[in-house]
Structures are given as structure tokens and as C-alpha cells.
Short mmCIF file of N, CA and C in Angstrom, two decimals:
data_model
loop_
_atom_site.label_atom_id
_atom_site.label_comp_id
_atom_site.label_asym_id
_atom_site.label_seq_id
_atom_site.Cartn_x
_atom_site.Cartn_y
_atom_site.Cartn_z
N MET A 522 -6.95 -19.09 13.98
CA MET A 522 -7.75 -18.23 14.64
C MET A 522 -7.47 -18.17 16.11
N ALA A 523 -7.29 -19.32 16.68
CA ALA A 523 -7.09 -19.49 18.11
C ALA A 523 -5.84 -18.85 18.37
N ARG A 524 -4.66 -18.93 17.77
CA ARG A 524 -3.44 -18.61 18.12
C ARG A 524 -3.50 -16.92 17.89
N ARG A 525 -4.30 -16.49 17.03
CA ARG A 525 -4.47 -15.10 16.86
C ARG A 525 -5.05 -14.35 18.06
N LYS A 526 -6.05 -15.01 18.72
CA LYS A 526 -6.92 -14.57 19.79
C LYS A 526 -5.81 -14.73 20.87
N GLY A 527 -5.05 -15.68 20.99
CA GLY A 527 -4.03 -15.69 22.10
C GLY A 527 -3.09 -14.66 22.09
N ARG A 528 -2.86 -14.44 20.92
CA ARG A 528 -1.53 -13.28 20.67
C ARG A 528 -2.19 -11.95 21.16
N ILE A 529 -3.44 -11.64 20.63
CA ILE A 529 -4.05 -10.60 21.28
C ILE A 529 -4.25 -10.54 22.77
N LEU A 530 -4.50 -11.55 23.41
CA LEU A 530 -4.71 -11.52 24.87
C LEU A 530 -3.40 -11.57 25.51
N ALA A 531 -2.40 -11.98 25.04
CA ALA A 531 -0.91 -11.87 25.44
C ALA A 531 -0.46 -10.39 25.20
N PHE A 532 -0.67 -9.89 24.30
CA PHE A 532 -0.41 -8.45 24.04
C PHE A 532 -1.00 -7.67 25.05
N GLN A 533 -2.27 -7.90 25.39
CA GLN A 533 -2.88 -6.90 26.43
C GLN A 533 -2.50 -7.27 27.67
N ALA A 534 -1.97 -8.53 28.05
CA ALA A 534 -1.72 -8.98 29.31
C ALA A 534 -0.17 -8.07 29.59
N LEU A 535 0.63 -8.29 28.48
CA LEU A 535 1.96 -7.71 28.66
C LEU A 535 1.88 -6.12 28.77
N TYR A 536 0.95 -5.61 27.92
CA TYR A 536 0.67 -4.12 28.15
C TYR A 536 0.31 -3.66 29.51
N SER A 537 -0.60 -4.41 29.99
CA SER A 537 -1.09 -3.98 31.43
C SER A 537 0.13 -4.33 32.42
N TRP A 538 0.63 -5.37 32.20
CA TRP A 538 1.71 -5.73 33.17
C TRP A 538 2.97 -4.71 33.19
N ASP A 539 3.31 -4.06 31.89
CA ASP A 539 4.34 -3.18 31.68
C ASP A 539 3.91 -1.82 32.30
N LEU A 540 2.70 -1.53 32.25
CA LEU A 540 2.13 -0.23 32.85
C LEU A 540 1.91 -0.28 34.47
N GLY A 541 2.08 -1.67 35.08
CA GLY A 541 1.97 -1.72 36.44
C GLY A 541 0.61 -1.87 36.87
N ASN A 542 -0.18 -2.17 36.11
CA ASN A 542 -1.67 -2.24 36.24
C ASN A 542 -2.02 -3.54 37.00
N ILE A 543 -1.22 -4.81 36.57
CA ILE A 543 -1.56 -5.95 36.91
C ILE A 543 -0.31 -6.65 37.22
N ASP A 544 -0.38 -7.56 38.32
CA ASP A 544 0.67 -8.10 39.05
C ASP A 544 0.88 -9.50 38.08
N ILE A 545 1.98 -10.10 38.15
CA ILE A 545 2.32 -11.37 37.48
C ILE A 545 1.15 -12.55 37.57
N ASP A 546 0.88 -12.70 38.92
CA ASP A 546 0.00 -13.77 39.10
C ASP A 546 -1.35 -13.63 38.47
N ASN A 547 -1.92 -12.30 38.57
CA ASN A 547 -3.08 -11.95 37.91
C ASN A 547 -3.13 -12.08 36.40
N ILE A 548 -1.85 -11.78 35.98
CA ILE A 548 -1.79 -11.74 34.49
C ILE A 548 -2.04 -13.23 33.93
N LEU A 549 -1.33 -14.02 34.45
CA LEU A 549 -1.49 -15.43 34.19
C LEU A 549 -2.79 -16.28 34.42
N ASP A 550 -3.48 -15.71 35.10
CA ASP A 550 -4.89 -16.49 35.62
C ASP A 550 -5.88 -15.66 34.72
N PHE A 551 -5.74 -14.47 34.15
CA PHE A 551 -6.48 -13.82 33.34
C PHE A 551 -7.78 -13.48 34.07
N SER A 552 -7.83 -13.26 35.33
CA SER A 552 -8.78 -12.81 36.19
C SER A 552 -9.14 -11.35 35.85
N TRP A 553 -8.39 -10.68 35.12
CA TRP A 553 -8.76 -9.11 34.67
C TRP A 553 -9.49 -9.22 33.45
N VAL A 554 -9.94 -10.43 32.81
CA VAL A 554 -10.82 -10.57 31.67
C VAL A 554 -12.01 -10.86 32.04
N GLU A 555 -12.87 -10.42 31.35
CA GLU A 555 -14.41 -10.58 31.66
C GLU A 555 -14.53 -12.27 31.40
N GLU A 556 -15.38 -12.81 32.20
CA GLU A 556 -15.63 -14.16 31.93
C GLU A 556 -16.13 -14.62 30.66
N GLU A 557 -17.17 -13.96 30.19
CA GLU A 557 -17.84 -14.22 28.90
C GLU A 557 -16.78 -14.16 27.73
N SER A 558 -15.69 -13.04 27.81
CA SER A 558 -14.73 -12.99 26.92
C SER A 558 -13.80 -14.28 26.89
N LEU A 559 -13.50 -14.90 28.20
CA LEU A 559 -12.74 -15.79 28.31
C LEU A 559 -13.28 -17.25 27.73
N GLU A 560 -14.54 -17.34 27.94
CA GLU A 560 -15.41 -18.53 27.50
C GLU A 560 -15.40 -18.52 25.97
N LYS A 561 -15.52 -17.30 25.36
CA LYS A 561 -15.40 -17.18 23.77
C LYS A 561 -14.16 -17.80 23.33
N MET A 562 -13.14 -17.39 24.00
CA MET A 562 -11.92 -17.47 23.62
C MET A 562 -11.42 -18.69 23.27
N GLY A 563 -11.80 -19.90 24.20
CA GLY A 563 -11.65 -21.19 24.27
C GLY A 563 -10.01 -21.50 24.71
N GLU A 564 -10.15 -22.81 25.07
CA GLU A 564 -8.79 -23.26 25.69
C GLU A 564 -7.52 -23.19 25.04
N GLU A 565 -7.48 -23.39 23.67
CA GLU A 565 -6.45 -23.31 22.89
C GLU A 565 -5.77 -22.02 22.88
N SER A 566 -6.77 -20.94 22.83
CA SER A 566 -6.18 -19.45 22.80
C SER A 566 -5.67 -19.19 24.09
N LEU A 567 -6.25 -19.59 25.23
CA LEU A 567 -5.77 -19.22 26.70
C LEU A 567 -4.58 -20.12 26.82
N THR A 568 -4.08 -21.25 26.49
CA THR A 568 -2.92 -22.10 26.64
C THR A 568 -1.90 -21.11 25.84
N PHE A 569 -2.17 -20.76 24.69
CA PHE A 569 -1.17 -20.10 23.83
C PHE A 569 -0.85 -18.92 24.32
N ALA A 570 -1.73 -17.94 24.87
CA ALA A 570 -1.59 -16.69 25.47
C ALA A 570 -0.61 -16.91 26.68
N LYS A 571 -1.00 -18.08 27.62
CA LYS A 571 -0.16 -18.20 28.93
C LYS A 571 1.23 -18.36 28.45
N LEU A 572 1.41 -19.29 27.49
CA LEU A 572 2.77 -19.70 27.04
C LEU A 572 3.25 -18.53 26.60
N LEU A 573 3.02 -17.64 25.65
CA LEU A 573 3.65 -16.28 25.23
C LEU A 573 3.94 -15.45 26.59
N VAL A 574 3.04 -15.20 27.44
CA VAL A 574 3.22 -14.11 28.19
C VAL A 574 4.19 -14.79 29.17
N SER A 575 4.24 -15.97 29.78
CA SER A 575 5.17 -16.60 30.93
C SER A 575 6.63 -16.65 30.18
N GLY A 576 6.58 -17.14 28.79
CA GLY A 576 7.86 -17.00 28.26
C GLY A 576 8.47 -15.90 28.03
N THR A 577 7.67 -14.70 27.69
CA THR A 577 8.11 -13.51 27.44
C THR A 577 8.49 -12.90 28.76
N ILE A 578 7.92 -13.07 29.73
CA ILE A 578 8.28 -12.57 31.21
C ILE A 578 9.64 -13.13 31.50
N GLU A 579 9.72 -14.51 31.43
CA GLU A 579 10.82 -15.18 31.89
C GLU A 579 12.13 -14.82 31.09
N HIS A 580 11.85 -14.32 29.99
CA HIS A 580 13.09 -14.01 29.05
C HIS A 580 13.19 -12.37 28.74
N ILE A 581 12.51 -11.77 29.83
CA ILE A 581 12.41 -10.47 29.24
C ILE A 581 13.59 -9.51 29.06
N GLU A 582 14.79 -9.98 29.87
CA GLU A 582 16.02 -9.11 29.77
C GLU A 582 16.62 -9.38 28.48
N GLU A 583 16.66 -10.74 28.04
CA GLU A 583 17.26 -11.01 26.61
C GLU A 583 16.27 -10.61 25.55
N ILE A 584 14.94 -10.61 25.70
CA ILE A 584 14.11 -10.05 24.56
C ILE A 584 14.42 -8.41 24.29
N ASP A 585 14.36 -7.66 25.57
CA ASP A 585 14.67 -6.28 25.49
C ASP A 585 16.09 -6.01 25.04
N SER A 586 16.97 -6.87 25.18
CA SER A 586 18.24 -6.60 24.68
C SER A 586 18.05 -6.63 23.10
N ILE A 587 17.55 -7.62 22.71
CA ILE A 587 17.51 -8.05 21.36
C ILE A 587 16.65 -6.87 20.79
N ILE A 588 15.70 -6.41 21.21
CA ILE A 588 14.95 -5.30 20.73
C ILE A 588 15.60 -4.08 20.51
N LYS A 589 16.59 -4.01 21.66
CA LYS A 589 17.28 -2.67 21.81
C LYS A 589 18.48 -2.73 20.59
N GLU A 590 18.85 -4.01 20.28
CA GLU A 590 20.05 -4.19 19.42
C GLU A 590 19.53 -3.64 17.94
N HIS A 591 18.20 -3.94 17.73
CA HIS A 591 17.52 -3.88 16.31
C HIS A 591 16.78 -2.55 16.11
N LEU A 592 16.92 -1.76 17.14
CA LEU A 592 16.22 -0.37 16.80
C LEU A 592 17.03 0.45 16.18
N SER A 593 16.49 1.15 15.11
CA SER A 593 17.27 1.86 14.12
C SER A 593 16.90 3.20 14.59
N ARG A 594 17.80 4.13 15.06
CA ARG A 594 17.67 5.64 15.42
C ARG A 594 16.40 5.74 16.33
N TRP A 595 16.23 4.91 17.28
CA TRP A 595 15.08 4.89 18.30
C TRP A 595 15.70 4.73 19.55
N ASP A 596 15.23 5.35 20.74
CA ASP A 596 15.68 4.99 22.15
C ASP A 596 14.53 3.99 22.63
N PHE A 597 15.10 2.91 23.19
CA PHE A 597 14.24 1.88 23.67
C PHE A 597 13.24 2.84 24.57
N ASP A 598 13.95 3.30 25.51
CA ASP A 598 12.99 4.20 26.55
C ASP A 598 11.97 4.90 26.16
N ARG A 599 12.04 5.24 24.98
CA ARG A 599 11.12 6.18 24.49
C ARG A 599 9.85 5.47 23.64
N LEU A 600 10.15 4.05 23.44
CA LEU A 600 9.07 3.36 22.80
C LEU A 600 7.77 3.40 23.26
N ASN A 601 6.74 3.62 22.24
CA ASN A 601 5.45 3.45 22.82
C ASN A 601 4.92 2.01 23.62
N LYS A 602 4.24 2.06 24.55
CA LYS A 602 4.17 0.98 25.21
C LYS A 602 3.36 -0.18 24.65
N VAL A 603 2.48 0.36 23.71
CA VAL A 603 1.81 -0.70 22.73
C VAL A 603 2.67 -1.27 21.78
N ASP A 604 3.61 -0.50 21.33
CA ASP A 604 4.50 -0.92 20.21
C ASP A 604 5.48 -2.03 21.07
N LEU A 605 5.97 -1.78 22.42
CA LEU A 605 6.71 -2.47 23.15
C LEU A 605 6.14 -3.84 23.50
N ALA A 606 4.96 -3.78 23.77
CA ALA A 606 4.28 -5.11 24.22
C ALA A 606 4.15 -5.89 22.85
N ILE A 607 3.84 -5.29 21.60
CA ILE A 607 3.79 -6.32 20.36
C ILE A 607 5.24 -6.88 20.15
N LEU A 608 6.30 -5.90 20.23
CA LEU A 608 7.52 -6.32 19.87
C LEU A 608 7.95 -7.55 20.92
N ARG A 609 7.51 -7.50 22.08
CA ARG A 609 8.14 -8.34 22.89
C ARG A 609 7.31 -9.91 22.86
N ILE A 610 5.97 -9.82 22.63
CA ILE A 610 5.20 -10.92 22.22
C ILE A 610 5.70 -11.57 20.97
N SER A 611 6.20 -10.98 20.04
CA SER A 611 6.81 -11.40 18.82
C SER A 611 8.22 -11.87 18.88
N VAL A 612 9.10 -11.09 19.59
CA VAL A 612 10.53 -11.67 19.65
C VAL A 612 10.45 -13.00 20.26
N TYR A 613 9.79 -13.11 21.33
CA TYR A 613 9.92 -14.36 22.28
C TYR A 613 9.77 -15.69 21.19
N PRO A 614 8.67 -15.64 20.49
CA PRO A 614 8.57 -16.93 19.53
C PRO A 614 9.77 -16.89 18.42
N LEU A 615 10.10 -15.67 18.00
CA LEU A 615 11.24 -15.84 16.99
C LEU A 615 12.52 -16.37 17.73
N LEU A 616 12.59 -16.06 19.05
CA LEU A 616 13.88 -16.62 19.74
C LEU A 616 13.68 -18.09 20.29
N TYR A 617 12.51 -18.47 20.59
CA TYR A 617 12.33 -19.58 21.28
C TYR A 617 11.26 -20.69 21.06
N GLN A 618 10.36 -20.06 19.87
CA GLN A 618 9.44 -21.14 19.40
C GLN A 618 9.81 -21.42 17.90
N LYS A 619 10.85 -22.10 17.65
CA LYS A 619 11.53 -22.40 16.30
C LYS A 619 10.33 -23.01 15.51
N ASP A 620 9.36 -23.68 16.00
CA ASP A 620 8.33 -24.41 15.21
C ASP A 620 7.29 -23.26 14.69
N LEU A 621 7.44 -22.35 15.13
CA LEU A 621 6.48 -21.26 14.45
C LEU A 621 7.26 -20.55 13.41
N HIS A 622 6.53 -20.41 12.13
CA HIS A 622 7.43 -19.85 11.04
C HIS A 622 7.36 -18.20 11.47
N SER A 623 8.71 -17.86 11.12
CA SER A 623 8.64 -16.22 11.52
C SER A 623 7.88 -15.38 10.51
N SER A 624 7.53 -15.69 9.56
CA SER A 624 6.72 -14.79 8.68
C SER A 624 5.22 -14.82 9.34
N ILE A 625 4.76 -15.88 9.93
CA ILE A 625 3.59 -15.83 10.46
C ILE A 625 3.50 -15.03 11.94
N VAL A 626 4.62 -15.17 12.59
CA VAL A 626 4.76 -14.24 13.68
C VAL A 626 4.82 -12.91 13.35
N ILE A 627 5.65 -12.53 12.37
CA ILE A 627 5.74 -11.09 12.10
C ILE A 627 4.39 -10.54 11.38
N ASP A 628 3.72 -11.34 10.51
CA ASP A 628 2.33 -10.96 10.05
C ASP A 628 1.30 -10.60 11.12
N GLU A 629 1.31 -11.58 12.18
CA GLU A 629 0.37 -11.38 13.05
C GLU A 629 0.77 -10.20 13.96
N ALA A 630 2.02 -9.94 14.27
CA ALA A 630 2.46 -8.64 14.81
C ALA A 630 1.94 -7.36 13.94
N ILE A 631 2.18 -7.35 12.72
CA ILE A 631 1.71 -6.19 11.99
C ILE A 631 0.13 -6.03 12.17
N ASP A 632 -0.65 -7.18 12.06
CA ASP A 632 -1.94 -7.17 12.06
C ASP A 632 -2.47 -6.50 13.59
N ILE A 633 -1.63 -6.98 14.46
CA ILE A 633 -2.31 -6.62 15.86
C ILE A 633 -1.80 -5.03 16.07
N SER A 634 -0.77 -4.63 15.42
CA SER A 634 -0.25 -3.00 15.59
C SER A 634 -1.20 -2.19 14.75
N LYS A 635 -1.66 -3.11 13.63
CA LYS A 635 -2.69 -2.00 12.74
C LYS A 635 -3.99 -1.63 13.70
N ASP A 636 -4.20 -2.98 14.38
CA ASP A 636 -5.63 -2.69 15.19
C ASP A 636 -5.30 -1.90 16.64
N PHE A 637 -4.21 -2.02 16.99
CA PHE A 637 -3.94 -1.20 18.38
C PHE A 637 -3.15 -0.16 18.57
N GLY A 638 -2.02 -0.16 17.43
CA GLY A 638 -1.07 0.78 17.56
C GLY A 638 -1.50 2.13 16.80
N SER A 639 -0.49 2.96 16.56
CA SER A 639 -0.64 4.30 16.08
C SER A 639 -0.52 3.84 14.43
N ASP A 640 -0.87 5.00 13.51
CA ASP A 640 -1.09 4.65 12.17
C ASP A 640 0.32 4.18 11.48
N ASP A 641 1.44 4.48 12.03
CA ASP A 641 2.72 4.03 11.60
C ASP A 641 3.28 2.77 12.18
N SER A 642 2.77 2.42 13.21
CA SER A 642 3.24 1.44 14.26
C SER A 642 3.51 0.27 13.39
N TYR A 643 2.68 -0.35 12.45
CA TYR A 643 3.01 -1.62 11.72
C TYR A 643 4.41 -1.43 11.08
N LYS A 644 4.72 -0.33 10.35
CA LYS A 644 5.73 -0.03 9.55
C LYS A 644 7.12 -0.37 10.59
N PHE A 645 7.28 0.09 11.85
CA PHE A 645 7.99 0.19 12.73
C PHE A 645 8.25 -1.18 13.24
N ILE A 646 7.02 -1.99 13.55
CA ILE A 646 7.06 -3.48 14.27
C ILE A 646 7.74 -4.19 12.98
N ASN A 647 7.29 -3.95 11.64
CA ASN A 647 7.69 -5.01 10.74
C ASN A 647 9.24 -4.70 10.57
N ALA A 648 9.73 -3.46 10.55
CA ALA A 648 11.18 -3.31 10.30
C ALA A 648 12.16 -3.88 11.55
N VAL A 649 11.53 -3.65 12.71
CA VAL A 649 12.40 -4.21 13.84
C VAL A 649 12.34 -5.81 14.00
N LEU A 650 11.23 -6.14 13.61
CA LEU A 650 10.91 -7.76 13.73
C LEU A 650 11.79 -8.41 12.47
N ASP A 651 11.74 -8.00 11.28
CA ASP A 651 12.50 -8.43 10.17
C ASP A 651 14.06 -8.22 10.57
N ASN A 652 14.43 -7.25 11.13
CA ASN A 652 15.72 -7.25 11.64
C ASN A 652 16.29 -8.40 12.46
N VAL A 653 15.22 -8.56 13.38
CA VAL A 653 15.43 -9.80 14.40
C VAL A 653 15.45 -11.03 13.66
N ARG A 654 14.55 -11.40 12.82
CA ARG A 654 14.46 -12.36 12.04
C ARG A 654 15.89 -12.73 11.26
N LYS A 655 16.30 -11.72 10.62
CA LYS A 655 17.32 -11.75 9.72
C LYS A 655 18.53 -12.15 10.67
N SER A 656 18.74 -11.55 11.93
CA SER A 656 19.99 -11.95 12.79
C SER A 656 19.89 -13.23 13.26
N GLN A 657 18.42 -13.70 13.45
CA GLN A 657 18.61 -15.11 13.95
C GLN A 657 18.77 -16.17 12.92
N ALA A 658 18.34 -15.88 11.64
CA ALA A 658 18.63 -16.83 10.36
C ALA A 658 20.33 -16.87 10.05
N SER A 659 21.00 -16.09 10.62
CA SER A 659 22.45 -15.83 10.28
C SER A 659 23.46 -16.50 11.24
#
């Protein structure tokens, strides 16, 4: 449960960062999150969220390139910002956190997209991430 909370926080952070509402320093200190929410989250969730956000931003060009490669009949620049943030925080562990099982990463991304994305976002997210997973396995 701690990692799920961390993924959701990381998604929210990347979404805000992408919209330009929060700079990178404020993203990583989570000063934009209500103190009560941070206390409920716990240290493990915060640590995991920081790892996802910092790693994703550090490797953003490669991650975006991988996402572009695996978009089928879709233009990267037209991606919904919610979907893009979910894809980014999910592609990062598929590429760089080999200790996390890919099916867990993809399942979590699907769940987050069902909660925050449009009605069909989860299908799109699943297809793109499954293609990334397959390309990493080969």
C-alpha cells in the first residue's frame, strides 16, 4: 500500500511539474501537499515517490523517447497530460528498477489511470506499457 500511495503522489507531482505549476525543488520537498496528507502517507511512501519523481525527471528525455516509440497511431504532443504523467512514472521503473516486477508496475498504472484518467485511459496506458515491457524483455 505504501508504494501505491507513493506512485499516486509521484503521478501528481509529475503532472504539476509538466503543467509548470511547480518547480523541481518544490516538487521534491512536497511542500505543495497538505501537511496532514503527508503525515498520513508515511516515510516509505514519500521515499518511494521521491525516487520515482527524481529518477523520472533525471531520465525524462529517454523516457519520452521510449514512450514515443511505443505510441501506436498517436502523436506524443497530443497526449493527455494525465496519461503522460502516468506513463512517465511507469516507464521509469520498467527501464531502471529491474527489482520491480513489470506486471505490478503496469497494474498500478492501470489502477491510477482508472482513478485519474478518462474512461478509456487505462486501455491506452496498458497497451503502451505492455509494448514497452515486451521491448525491454527482448
